[in-house]
mmCIF file of C-alpha atoms and ligand atoms in Angstrom:
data_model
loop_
_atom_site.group_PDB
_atom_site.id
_atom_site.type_symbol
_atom_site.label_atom_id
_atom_site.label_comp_id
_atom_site.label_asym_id
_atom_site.label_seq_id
_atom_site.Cartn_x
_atom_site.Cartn_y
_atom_site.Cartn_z
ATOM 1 C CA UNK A 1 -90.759 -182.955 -136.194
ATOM 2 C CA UNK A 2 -88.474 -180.317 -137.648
ATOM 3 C CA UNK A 3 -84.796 -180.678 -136.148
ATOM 4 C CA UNK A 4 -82.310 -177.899 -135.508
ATOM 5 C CA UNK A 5 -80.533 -179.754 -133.201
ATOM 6 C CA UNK A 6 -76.474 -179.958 -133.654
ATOM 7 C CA UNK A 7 -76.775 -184.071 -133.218
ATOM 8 C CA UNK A 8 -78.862 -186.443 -133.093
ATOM 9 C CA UNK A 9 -79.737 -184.024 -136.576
ATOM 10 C CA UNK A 10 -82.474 -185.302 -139.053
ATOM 11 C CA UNK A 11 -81.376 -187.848 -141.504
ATOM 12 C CA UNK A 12 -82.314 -187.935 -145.061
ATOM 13 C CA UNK A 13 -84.474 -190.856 -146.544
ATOM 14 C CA UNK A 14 -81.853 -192.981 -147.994
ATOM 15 C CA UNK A 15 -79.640 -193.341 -144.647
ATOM 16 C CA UNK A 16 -82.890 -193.853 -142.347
ATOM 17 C CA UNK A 17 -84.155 -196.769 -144.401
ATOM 18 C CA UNK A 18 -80.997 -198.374 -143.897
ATOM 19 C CA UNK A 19 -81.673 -198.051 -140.376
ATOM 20 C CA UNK A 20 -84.685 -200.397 -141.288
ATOM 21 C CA UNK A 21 -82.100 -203.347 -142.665
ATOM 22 C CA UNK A 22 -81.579 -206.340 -140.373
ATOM 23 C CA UNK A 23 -77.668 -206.155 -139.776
ATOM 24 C CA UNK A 24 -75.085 -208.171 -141.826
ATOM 25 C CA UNK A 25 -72.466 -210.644 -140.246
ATOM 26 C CA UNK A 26 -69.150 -207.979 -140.440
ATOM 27 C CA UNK A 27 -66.656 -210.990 -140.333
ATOM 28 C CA UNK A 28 -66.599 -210.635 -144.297
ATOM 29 C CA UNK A 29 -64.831 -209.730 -147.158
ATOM 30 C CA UNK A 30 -68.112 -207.779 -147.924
ATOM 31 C CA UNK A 31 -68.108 -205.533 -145.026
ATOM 32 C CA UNK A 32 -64.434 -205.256 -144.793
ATOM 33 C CA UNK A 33 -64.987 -203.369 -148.501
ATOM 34 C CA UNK A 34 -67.653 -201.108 -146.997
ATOM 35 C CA UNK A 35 -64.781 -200.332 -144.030
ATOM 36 C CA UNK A 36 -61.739 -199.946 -146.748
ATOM 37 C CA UNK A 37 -64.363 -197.304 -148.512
ATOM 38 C CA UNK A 38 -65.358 -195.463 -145.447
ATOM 39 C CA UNK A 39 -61.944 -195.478 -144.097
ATOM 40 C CA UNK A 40 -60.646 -193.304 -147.659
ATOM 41 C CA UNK A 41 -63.357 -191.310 -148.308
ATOM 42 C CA UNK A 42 -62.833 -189.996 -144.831
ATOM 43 C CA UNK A 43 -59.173 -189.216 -145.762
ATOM 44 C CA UNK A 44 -60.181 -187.578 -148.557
ATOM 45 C CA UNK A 45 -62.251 -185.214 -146.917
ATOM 46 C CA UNK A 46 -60.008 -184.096 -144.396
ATOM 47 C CA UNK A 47 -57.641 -183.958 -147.025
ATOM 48 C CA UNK A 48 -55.172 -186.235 -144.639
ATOM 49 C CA UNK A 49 -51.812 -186.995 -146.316
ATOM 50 C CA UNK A 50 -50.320 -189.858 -148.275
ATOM 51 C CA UNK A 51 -49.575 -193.076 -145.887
ATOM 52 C CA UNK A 52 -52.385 -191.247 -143.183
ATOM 53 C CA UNK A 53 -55.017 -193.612 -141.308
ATOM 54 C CA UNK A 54 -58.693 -193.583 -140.016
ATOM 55 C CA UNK A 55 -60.455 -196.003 -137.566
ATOM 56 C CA UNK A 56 -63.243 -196.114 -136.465
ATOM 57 C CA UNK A 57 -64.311 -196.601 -132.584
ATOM 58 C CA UNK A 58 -67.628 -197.474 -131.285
ATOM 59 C CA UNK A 59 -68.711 -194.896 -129.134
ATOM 60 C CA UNK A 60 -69.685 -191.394 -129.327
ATOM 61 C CA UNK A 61 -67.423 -188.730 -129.818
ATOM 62 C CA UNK A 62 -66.458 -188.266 -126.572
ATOM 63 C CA UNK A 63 -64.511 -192.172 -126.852
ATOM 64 C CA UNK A 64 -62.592 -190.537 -129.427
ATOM 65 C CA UNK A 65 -61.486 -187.930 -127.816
ATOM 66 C CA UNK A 66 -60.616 -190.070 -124.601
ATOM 67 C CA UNK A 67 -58.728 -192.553 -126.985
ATOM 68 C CA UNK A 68 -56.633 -189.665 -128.316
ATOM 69 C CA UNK A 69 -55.577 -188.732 -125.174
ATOM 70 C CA UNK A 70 -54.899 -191.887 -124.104
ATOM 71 C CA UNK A 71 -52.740 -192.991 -127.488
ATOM 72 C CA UNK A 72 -51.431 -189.970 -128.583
ATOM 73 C CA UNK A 73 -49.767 -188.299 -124.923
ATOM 74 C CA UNK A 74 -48.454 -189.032 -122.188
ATOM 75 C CA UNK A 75 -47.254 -188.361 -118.370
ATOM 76 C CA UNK A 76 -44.316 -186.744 -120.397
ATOM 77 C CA UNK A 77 -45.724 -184.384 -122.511
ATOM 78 C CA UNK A 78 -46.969 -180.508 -121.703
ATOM 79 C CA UNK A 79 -50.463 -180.035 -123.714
ATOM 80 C CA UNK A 80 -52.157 -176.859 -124.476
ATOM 81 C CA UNK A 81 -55.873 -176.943 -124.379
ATOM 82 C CA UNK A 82 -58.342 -174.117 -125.570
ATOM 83 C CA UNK A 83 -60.792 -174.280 -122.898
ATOM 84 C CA UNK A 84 -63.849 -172.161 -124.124
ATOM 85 C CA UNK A 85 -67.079 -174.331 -123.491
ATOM 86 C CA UNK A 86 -67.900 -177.772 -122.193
ATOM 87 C CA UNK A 87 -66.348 -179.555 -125.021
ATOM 88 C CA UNK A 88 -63.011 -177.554 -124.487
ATOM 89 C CA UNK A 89 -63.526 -178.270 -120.450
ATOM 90 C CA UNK A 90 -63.681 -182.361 -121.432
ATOM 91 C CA UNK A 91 -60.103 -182.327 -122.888
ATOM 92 C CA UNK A 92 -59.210 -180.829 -119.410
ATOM 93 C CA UNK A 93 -60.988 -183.457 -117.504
ATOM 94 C CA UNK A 94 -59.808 -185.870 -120.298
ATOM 95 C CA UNK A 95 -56.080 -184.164 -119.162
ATOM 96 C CA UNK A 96 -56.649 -184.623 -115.437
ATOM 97 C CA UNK A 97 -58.472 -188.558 -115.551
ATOM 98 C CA UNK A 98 -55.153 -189.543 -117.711
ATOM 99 C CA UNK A 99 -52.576 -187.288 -115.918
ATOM 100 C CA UNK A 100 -51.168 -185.453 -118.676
ATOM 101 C CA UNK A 101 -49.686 -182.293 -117.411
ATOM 102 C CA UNK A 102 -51.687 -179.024 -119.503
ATOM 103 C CA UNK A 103 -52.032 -175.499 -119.535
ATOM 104 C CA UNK A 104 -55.311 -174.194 -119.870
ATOM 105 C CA UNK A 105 -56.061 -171.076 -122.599
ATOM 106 C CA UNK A 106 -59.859 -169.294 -121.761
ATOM 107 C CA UNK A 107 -60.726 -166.985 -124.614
ATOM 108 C CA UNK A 108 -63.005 -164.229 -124.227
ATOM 109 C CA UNK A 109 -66.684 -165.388 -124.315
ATOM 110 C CA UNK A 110 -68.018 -165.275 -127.601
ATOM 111 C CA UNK A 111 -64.592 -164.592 -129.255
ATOM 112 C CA UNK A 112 -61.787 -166.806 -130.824
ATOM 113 C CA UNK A 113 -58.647 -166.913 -129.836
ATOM 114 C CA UNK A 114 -55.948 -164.305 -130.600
ATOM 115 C CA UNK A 115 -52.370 -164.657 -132.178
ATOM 116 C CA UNK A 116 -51.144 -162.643 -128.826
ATOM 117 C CA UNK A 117 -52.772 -165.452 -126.266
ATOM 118 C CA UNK A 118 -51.121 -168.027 -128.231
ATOM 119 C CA UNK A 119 -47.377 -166.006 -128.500
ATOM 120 C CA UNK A 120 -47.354 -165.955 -124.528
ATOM 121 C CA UNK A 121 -46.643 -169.757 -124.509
ATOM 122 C CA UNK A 122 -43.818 -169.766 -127.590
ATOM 123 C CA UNK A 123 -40.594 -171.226 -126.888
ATOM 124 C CA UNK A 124 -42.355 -172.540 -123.448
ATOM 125 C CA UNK A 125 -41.672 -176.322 -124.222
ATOM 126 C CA UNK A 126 -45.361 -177.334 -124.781
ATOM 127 C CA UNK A 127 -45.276 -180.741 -126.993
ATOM 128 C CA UNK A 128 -49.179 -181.144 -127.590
ATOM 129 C CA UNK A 129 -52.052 -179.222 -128.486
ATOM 130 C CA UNK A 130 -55.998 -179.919 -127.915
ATOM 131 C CA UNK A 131 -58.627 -177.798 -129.408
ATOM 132 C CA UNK A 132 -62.476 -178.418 -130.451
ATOM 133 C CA UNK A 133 -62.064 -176.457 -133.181
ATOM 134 C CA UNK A 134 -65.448 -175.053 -133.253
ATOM 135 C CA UNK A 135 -66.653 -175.088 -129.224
ATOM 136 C CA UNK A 136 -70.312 -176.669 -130.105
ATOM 137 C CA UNK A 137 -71.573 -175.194 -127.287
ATOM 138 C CA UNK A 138 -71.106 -171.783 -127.656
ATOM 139 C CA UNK A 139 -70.762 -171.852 -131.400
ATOM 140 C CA UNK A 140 -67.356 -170.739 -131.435
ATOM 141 C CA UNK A 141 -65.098 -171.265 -134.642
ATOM 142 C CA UNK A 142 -61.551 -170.749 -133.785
ATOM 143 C CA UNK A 143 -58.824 -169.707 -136.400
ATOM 144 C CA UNK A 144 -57.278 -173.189 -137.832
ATOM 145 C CA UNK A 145 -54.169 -170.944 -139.395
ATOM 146 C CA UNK A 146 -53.023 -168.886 -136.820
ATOM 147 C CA UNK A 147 -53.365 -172.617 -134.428
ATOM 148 C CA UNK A 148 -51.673 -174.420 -136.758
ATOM 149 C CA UNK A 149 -48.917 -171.583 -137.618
ATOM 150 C CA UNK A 150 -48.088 -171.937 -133.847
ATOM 151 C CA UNK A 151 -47.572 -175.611 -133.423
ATOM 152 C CA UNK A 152 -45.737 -175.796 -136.474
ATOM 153 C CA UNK A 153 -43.131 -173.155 -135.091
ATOM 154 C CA UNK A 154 -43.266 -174.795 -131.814
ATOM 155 C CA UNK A 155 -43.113 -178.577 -133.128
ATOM 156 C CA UNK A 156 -46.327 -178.927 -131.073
ATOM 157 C CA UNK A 157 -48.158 -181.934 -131.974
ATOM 158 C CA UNK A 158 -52.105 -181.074 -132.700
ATOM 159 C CA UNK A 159 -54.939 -182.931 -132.223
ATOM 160 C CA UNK A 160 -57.848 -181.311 -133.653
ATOM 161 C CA UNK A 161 -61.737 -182.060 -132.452
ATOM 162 C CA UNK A 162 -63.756 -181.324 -135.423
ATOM 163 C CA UNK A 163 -66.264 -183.216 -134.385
ATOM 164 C CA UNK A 164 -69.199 -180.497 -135.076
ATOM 165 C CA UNK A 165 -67.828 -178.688 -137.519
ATOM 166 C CA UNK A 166 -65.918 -181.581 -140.279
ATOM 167 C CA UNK A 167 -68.268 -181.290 -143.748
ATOM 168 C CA UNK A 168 -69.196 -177.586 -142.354
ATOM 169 C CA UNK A 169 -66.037 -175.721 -142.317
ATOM 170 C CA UNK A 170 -63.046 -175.567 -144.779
ATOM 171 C CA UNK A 171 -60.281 -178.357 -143.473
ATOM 172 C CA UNK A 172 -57.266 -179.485 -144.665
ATOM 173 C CA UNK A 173 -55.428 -181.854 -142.799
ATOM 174 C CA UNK A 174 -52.621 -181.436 -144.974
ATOM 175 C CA UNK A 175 -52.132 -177.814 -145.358
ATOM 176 C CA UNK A 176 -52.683 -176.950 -141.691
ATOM 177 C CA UNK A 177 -50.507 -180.181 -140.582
ATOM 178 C CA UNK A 178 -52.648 -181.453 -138.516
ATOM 179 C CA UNK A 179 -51.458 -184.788 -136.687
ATOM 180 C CA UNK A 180 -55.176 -186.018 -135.354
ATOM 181 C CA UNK A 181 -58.869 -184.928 -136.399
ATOM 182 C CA UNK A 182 -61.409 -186.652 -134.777
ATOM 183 C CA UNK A 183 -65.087 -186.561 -135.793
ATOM 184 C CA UNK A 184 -68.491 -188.528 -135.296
ATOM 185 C CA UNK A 185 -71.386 -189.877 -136.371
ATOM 186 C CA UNK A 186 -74.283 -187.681 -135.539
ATOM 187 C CA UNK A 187 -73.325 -184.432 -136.762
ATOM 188 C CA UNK A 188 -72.630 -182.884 -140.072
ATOM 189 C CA UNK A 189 -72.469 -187.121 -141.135
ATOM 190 C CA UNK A 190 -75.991 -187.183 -140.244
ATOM 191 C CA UNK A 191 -76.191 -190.557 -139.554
ATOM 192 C CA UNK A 192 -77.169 -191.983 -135.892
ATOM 193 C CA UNK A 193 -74.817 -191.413 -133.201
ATOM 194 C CA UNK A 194 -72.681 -194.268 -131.840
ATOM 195 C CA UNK A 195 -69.482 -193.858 -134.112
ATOM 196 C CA UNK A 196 -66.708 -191.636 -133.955
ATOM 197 C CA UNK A 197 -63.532 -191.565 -135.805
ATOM 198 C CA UNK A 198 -60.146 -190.713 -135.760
ATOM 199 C CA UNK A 199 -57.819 -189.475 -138.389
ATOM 200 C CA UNK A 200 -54.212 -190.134 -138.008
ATOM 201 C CA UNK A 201 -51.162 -188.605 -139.905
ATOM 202 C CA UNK A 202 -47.841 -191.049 -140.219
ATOM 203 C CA UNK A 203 -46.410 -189.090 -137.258
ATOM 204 C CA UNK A 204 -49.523 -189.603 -135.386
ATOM 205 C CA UNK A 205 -49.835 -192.971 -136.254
ATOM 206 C CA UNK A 206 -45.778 -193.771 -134.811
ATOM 207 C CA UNK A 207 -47.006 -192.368 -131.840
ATOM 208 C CA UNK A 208 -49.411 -195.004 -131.252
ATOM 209 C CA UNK A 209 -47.183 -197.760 -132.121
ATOM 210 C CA UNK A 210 -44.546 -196.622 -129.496
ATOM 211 C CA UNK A 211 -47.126 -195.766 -126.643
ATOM 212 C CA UNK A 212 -48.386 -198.274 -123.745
ATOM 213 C CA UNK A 213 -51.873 -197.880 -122.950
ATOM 214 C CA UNK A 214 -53.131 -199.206 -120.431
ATOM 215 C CA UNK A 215 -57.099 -200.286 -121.845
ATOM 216 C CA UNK A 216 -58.231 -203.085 -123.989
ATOM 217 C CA UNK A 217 -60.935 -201.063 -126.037
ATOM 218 C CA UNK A 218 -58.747 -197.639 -126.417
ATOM 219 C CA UNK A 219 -55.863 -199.153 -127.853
ATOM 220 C CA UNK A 220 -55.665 -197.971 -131.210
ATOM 221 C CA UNK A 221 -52.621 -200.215 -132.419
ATOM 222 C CA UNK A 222 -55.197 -202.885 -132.167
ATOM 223 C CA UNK A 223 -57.317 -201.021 -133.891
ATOM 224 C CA UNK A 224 -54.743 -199.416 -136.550
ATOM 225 C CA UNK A 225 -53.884 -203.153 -137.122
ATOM 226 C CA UNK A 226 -56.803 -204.556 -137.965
ATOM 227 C CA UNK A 227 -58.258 -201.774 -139.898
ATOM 228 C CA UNK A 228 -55.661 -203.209 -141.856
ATOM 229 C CA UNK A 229 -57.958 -205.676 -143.523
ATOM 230 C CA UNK A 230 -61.280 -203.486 -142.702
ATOM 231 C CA UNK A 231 -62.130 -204.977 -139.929
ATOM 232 C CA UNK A 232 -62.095 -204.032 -136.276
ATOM 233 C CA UNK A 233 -61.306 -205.131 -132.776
ATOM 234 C CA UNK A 234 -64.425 -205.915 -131.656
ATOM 235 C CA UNK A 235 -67.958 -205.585 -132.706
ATOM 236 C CA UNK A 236 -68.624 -202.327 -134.431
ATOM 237 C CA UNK A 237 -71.597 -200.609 -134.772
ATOM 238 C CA UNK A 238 -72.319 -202.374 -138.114
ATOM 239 C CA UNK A 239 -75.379 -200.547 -138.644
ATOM 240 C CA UNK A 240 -73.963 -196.910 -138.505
ATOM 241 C CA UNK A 241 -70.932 -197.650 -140.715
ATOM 242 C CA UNK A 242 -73.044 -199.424 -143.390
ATOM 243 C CA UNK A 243 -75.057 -195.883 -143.123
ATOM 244 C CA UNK A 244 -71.687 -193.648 -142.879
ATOM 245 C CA UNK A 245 -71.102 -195.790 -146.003
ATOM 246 C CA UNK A 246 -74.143 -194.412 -147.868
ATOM 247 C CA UNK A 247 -73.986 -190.952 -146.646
ATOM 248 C CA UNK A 248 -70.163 -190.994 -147.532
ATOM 249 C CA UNK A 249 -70.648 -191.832 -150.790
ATOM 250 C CA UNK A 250 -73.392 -189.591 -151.817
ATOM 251 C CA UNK A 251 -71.385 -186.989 -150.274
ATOM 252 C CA UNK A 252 -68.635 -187.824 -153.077
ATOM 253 C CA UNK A 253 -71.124 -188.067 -155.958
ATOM 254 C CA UNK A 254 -72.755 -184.222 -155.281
ATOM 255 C CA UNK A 255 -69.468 -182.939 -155.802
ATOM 256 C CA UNK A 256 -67.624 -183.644 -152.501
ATOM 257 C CA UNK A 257 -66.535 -182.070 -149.337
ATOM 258 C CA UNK A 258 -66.857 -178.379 -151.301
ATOM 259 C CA UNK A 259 -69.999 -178.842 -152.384
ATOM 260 C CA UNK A 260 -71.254 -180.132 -148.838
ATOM 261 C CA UNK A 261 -69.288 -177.005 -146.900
ATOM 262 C CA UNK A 262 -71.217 -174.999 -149.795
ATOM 263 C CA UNK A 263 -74.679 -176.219 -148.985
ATOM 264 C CA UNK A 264 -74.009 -176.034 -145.334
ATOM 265 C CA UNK A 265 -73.066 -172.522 -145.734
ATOM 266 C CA UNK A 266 -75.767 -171.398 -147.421
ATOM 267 C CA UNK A 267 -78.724 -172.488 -144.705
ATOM 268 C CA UNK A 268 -76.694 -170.802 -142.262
ATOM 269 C CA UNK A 269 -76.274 -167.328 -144.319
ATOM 270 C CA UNK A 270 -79.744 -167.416 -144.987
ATOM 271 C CA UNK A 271 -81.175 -168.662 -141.529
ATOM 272 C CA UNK A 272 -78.595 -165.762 -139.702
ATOM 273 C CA UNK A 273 -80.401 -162.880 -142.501
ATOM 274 C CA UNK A 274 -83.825 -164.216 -141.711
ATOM 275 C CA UNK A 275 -83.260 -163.967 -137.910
ATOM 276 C CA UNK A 276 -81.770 -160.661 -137.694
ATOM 277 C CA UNK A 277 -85.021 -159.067 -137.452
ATOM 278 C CA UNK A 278 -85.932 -161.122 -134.414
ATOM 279 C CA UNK A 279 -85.508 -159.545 -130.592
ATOM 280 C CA UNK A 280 -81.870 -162.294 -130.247
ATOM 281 C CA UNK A 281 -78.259 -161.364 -130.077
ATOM 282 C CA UNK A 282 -75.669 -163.297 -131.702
ATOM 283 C CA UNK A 283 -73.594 -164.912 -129.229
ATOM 284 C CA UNK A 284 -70.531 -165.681 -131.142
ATOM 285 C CA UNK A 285 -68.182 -163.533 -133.210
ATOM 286 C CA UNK A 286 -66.979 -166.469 -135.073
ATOM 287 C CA UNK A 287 -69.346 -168.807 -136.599
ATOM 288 C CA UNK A 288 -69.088 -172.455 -137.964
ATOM 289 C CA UNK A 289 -71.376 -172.752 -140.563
ATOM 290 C CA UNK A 290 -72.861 -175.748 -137.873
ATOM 291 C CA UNK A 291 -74.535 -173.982 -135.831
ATOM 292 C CA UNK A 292 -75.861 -170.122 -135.050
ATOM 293 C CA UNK A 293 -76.091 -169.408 -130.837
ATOM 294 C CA UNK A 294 -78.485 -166.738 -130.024
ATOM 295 C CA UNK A 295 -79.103 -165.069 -126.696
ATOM 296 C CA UNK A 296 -83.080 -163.936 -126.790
ATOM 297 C CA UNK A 297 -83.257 -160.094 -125.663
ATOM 298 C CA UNK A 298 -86.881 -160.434 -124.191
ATOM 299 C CA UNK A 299 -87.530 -164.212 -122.892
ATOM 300 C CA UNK A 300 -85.682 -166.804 -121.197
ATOM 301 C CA UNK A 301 -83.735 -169.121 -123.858
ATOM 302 C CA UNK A 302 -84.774 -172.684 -122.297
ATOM 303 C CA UNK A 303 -88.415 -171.107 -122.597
ATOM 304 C CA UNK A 304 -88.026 -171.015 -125.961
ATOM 305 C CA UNK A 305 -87.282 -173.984 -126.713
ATOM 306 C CA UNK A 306 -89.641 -175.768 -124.572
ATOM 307 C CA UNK A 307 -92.624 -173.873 -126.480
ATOM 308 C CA UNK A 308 -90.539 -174.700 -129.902
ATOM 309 C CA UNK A 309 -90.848 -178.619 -128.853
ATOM 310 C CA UNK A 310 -94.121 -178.954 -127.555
ATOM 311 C CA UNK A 311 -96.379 -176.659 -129.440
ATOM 312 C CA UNK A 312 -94.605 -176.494 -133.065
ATOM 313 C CA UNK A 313 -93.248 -179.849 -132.939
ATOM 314 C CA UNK A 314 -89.837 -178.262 -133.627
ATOM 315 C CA UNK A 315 -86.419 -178.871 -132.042
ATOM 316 C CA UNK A 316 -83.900 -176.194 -131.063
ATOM 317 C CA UNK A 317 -80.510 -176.976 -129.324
ATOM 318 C CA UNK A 318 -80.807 -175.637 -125.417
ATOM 319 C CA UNK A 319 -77.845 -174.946 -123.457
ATOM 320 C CA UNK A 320 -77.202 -176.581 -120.344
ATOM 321 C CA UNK A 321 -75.620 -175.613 -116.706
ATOM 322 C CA UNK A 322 -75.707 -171.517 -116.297
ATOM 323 C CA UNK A 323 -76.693 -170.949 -119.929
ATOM 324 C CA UNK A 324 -79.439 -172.907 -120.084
ATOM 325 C CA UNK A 325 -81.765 -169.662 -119.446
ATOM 326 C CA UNK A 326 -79.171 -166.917 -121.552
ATOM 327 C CA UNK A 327 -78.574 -168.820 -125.162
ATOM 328 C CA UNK A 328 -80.388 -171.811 -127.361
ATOM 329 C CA UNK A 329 -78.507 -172.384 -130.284
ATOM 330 C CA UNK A 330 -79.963 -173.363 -133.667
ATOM 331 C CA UNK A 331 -78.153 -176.219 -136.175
ATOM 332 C CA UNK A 332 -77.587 -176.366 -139.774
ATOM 333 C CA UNK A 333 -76.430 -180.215 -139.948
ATOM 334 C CA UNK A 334 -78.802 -182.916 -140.946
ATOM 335 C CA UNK A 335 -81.199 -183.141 -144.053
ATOM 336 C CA UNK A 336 -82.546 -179.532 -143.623
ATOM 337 C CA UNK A 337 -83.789 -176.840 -146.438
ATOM 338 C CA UNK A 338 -84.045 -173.287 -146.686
ATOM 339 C CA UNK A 339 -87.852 -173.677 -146.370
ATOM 340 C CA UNK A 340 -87.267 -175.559 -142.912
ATOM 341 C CA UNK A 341 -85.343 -171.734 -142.138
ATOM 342 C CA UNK A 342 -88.282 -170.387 -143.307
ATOM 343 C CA UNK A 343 -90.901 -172.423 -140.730
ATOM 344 C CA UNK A 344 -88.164 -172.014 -137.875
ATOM 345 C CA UNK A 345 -88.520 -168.287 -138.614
ATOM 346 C CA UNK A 346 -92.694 -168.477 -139.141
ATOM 347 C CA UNK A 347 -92.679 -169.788 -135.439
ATOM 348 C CA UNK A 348 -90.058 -167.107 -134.281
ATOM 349 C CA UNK A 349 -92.664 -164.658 -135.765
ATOM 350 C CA UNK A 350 -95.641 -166.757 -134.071
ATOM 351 C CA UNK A 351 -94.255 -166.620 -130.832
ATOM 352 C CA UNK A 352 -93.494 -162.959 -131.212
ATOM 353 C CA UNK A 353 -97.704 -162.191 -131.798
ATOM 354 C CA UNK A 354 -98.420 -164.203 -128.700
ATOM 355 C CA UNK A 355 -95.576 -161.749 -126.993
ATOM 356 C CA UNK A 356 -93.356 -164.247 -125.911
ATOM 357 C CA UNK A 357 -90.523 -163.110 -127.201
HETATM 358 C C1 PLP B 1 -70.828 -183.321 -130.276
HETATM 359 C C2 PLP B 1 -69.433 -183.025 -129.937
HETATM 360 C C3 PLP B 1 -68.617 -183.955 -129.269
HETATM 361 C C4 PLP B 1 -69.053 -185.344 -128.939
HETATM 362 O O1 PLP B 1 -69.959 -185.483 -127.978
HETATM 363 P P1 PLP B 1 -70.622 -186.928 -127.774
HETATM 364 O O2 PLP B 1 -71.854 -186.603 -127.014
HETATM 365 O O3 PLP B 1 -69.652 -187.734 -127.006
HETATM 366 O O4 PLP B 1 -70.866 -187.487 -129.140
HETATM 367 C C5 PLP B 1 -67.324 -183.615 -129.001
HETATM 368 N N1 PLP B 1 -66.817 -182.432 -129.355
HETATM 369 C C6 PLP B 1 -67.555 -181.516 -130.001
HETATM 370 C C7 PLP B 1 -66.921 -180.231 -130.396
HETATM 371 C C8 PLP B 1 -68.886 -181.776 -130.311
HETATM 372 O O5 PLP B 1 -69.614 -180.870 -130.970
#
């Protein structure tokens, strides 16, 4: 089974045997270590500043992103939200479930969003800002700078989803100050899903500490606390860190988070050459290096991946709700090669001499 999935994605040899392991007792100085490692490698790779925090939750990434809601605003504050695909629409149900008064932005389909849509809301009072920075959906990458150049001159505080597109796209915590970037398990990590994790800056992390929330599992002082000595609330997914461990540290050894962007760059540049001769449209005019949407000019999209799955044993990401028959999108994450581009692209070609697409 070939995956091109963006998550669940294919996982190389060394994480899956872990998978394999019988699980460890976490109450340990042992697996506190493995947490303490996890914890600053991920810092390091978002490039987070000195005296910044990570913790883990378990719970997909969708946890995370409740939990930040939940921790980092509340009834008091005004939030922007870039609402350009489902994952953008779940901060606004997020916003609504939590009552925490927001303004919706809607960029044009298929585009990022402009310096002008964001100047309309300067000077507006707006304390918080939610974006996914690339919408996983449609495959949208939106422009970290000209976001974080607004909040700063606003003093808006920004959380950042980066959930699909963290070890895929250039980040730096730091440089753009960014208060909170959240990512998970079962993307660019490649591990299985069932962790997600949230980086915190100092100021993000005095939020926390000053705000009441009202849940036992979302409270992230708990959490922030006991991540203190590696360990967490309440029983992690021991499995998937021990893996996010692994994966981590190979990650570090091959050169780091530039080398990983590099490699994930590269099968996307040479599956988006390879497909240009093929009857799609791209969908998006701003690409993560995650994931490549395509909208097939001569067959229905959820088609095409149904034939993919059951006749070629491969895996392409469908869209859902009134997509579903317009766009399928096509991953880079997980323990893929340019010759897995290649047999993606042999099928393309397969399916065109049967005239289906
Ligand atoms: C995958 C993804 C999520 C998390 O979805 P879960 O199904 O809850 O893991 C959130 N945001 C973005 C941008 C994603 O790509």
């Amino acid at each position: 089974m070939l995956n091109f999935t963006v998550g669940p994605v294919k996982q190389q040899d060394s994480i899956l045997a872990i998978g394999g392991e019988q699980i460890p007792y976490f109450r340990t100085p042992e697996f506190s270590q493995t947490m303490f490692e996890n914890e600053q490698l991920l810092l390091e790779f978002a490039n987070a500043e000195n005296n910044s925090r990570a913790v883990f939750i378990t719970g997909s990434g969708t946890a995370s992103m409740e939990a930040a809601v939940m921790n980092f605003f509340t009834e008091d504050d005004k939030v922007l939200i870039i609402d350009g695909g489902n994952f953008g629409h779940r901060f606004v149900e997020l916003c609504m479930i939590h009552r925490i008064p927001f303004t919706r932005i809607i960029p044009t389909f298929g585009y990022g969003i402009t310096k002008e849509q964001l100047s309309v809301f300067d000077g507006k009072g707006y304390t918080g800002f939610l974006v996914n920075i690339d919408e996983t959906s449609i495959g949208v990458l939106y422009d970290i700078d000209l976001i974080s150049e607004f909040c700063r001159k606003n003093k808006i505080f920004l959380i950042v989803d980066s959930i699909s597109s963290f070890l895929c796209d250039p980040f730096d915590m730091k440089k753009n100050k960014v208060q909170v970037m959240i990512t998970g398990s079962q993307k660019a990590l490649a591990c299985p899903p069932g962790i997600s994790m949230i980086i915190m800056n100092p100021e993000a992390i005095d939020r926390v500490k000053k705000n009441n929330v009202r849940s036992m599992y979302f409270d992230l002082k708990v959490a922030l606390k006991d991540g203190e000595r590696g360990q967490t609330p309440f029983t992690p997914a021991v499995g998937i860190l021990r893996q996010i461990n692994v994966r981590l540290k190979e990650i570090s050894a091959s050169g780091g988070v530039e080398s990983e962007i590099r490699r994930r760059k590269s099968i996307a540049l040479d599956f988006r050459s390879k497909i240009k001769k093929m009857p799609f449209e791209f969908v998006s005019h701003s690409m993560s290096n995650a994931v490549t949407p395509l909208h097939p000019k001569t067959a229905v999209a959820y088609d095409i991946f149904t034939i993919l799955k059951n006749e070629y044993n491969i895996w392409i990401c469908p869209n859902s709700g009134n997509l579903k028959d317009e766009i399928f999108r096509v991953g880079h994450i997980g323990a893929l090669s340019i010759s897995d581009n290649d047999k993606l692209i042999e099928a393309f070609e397969d399916l065109q001499r049967r005239k289906i697409i």
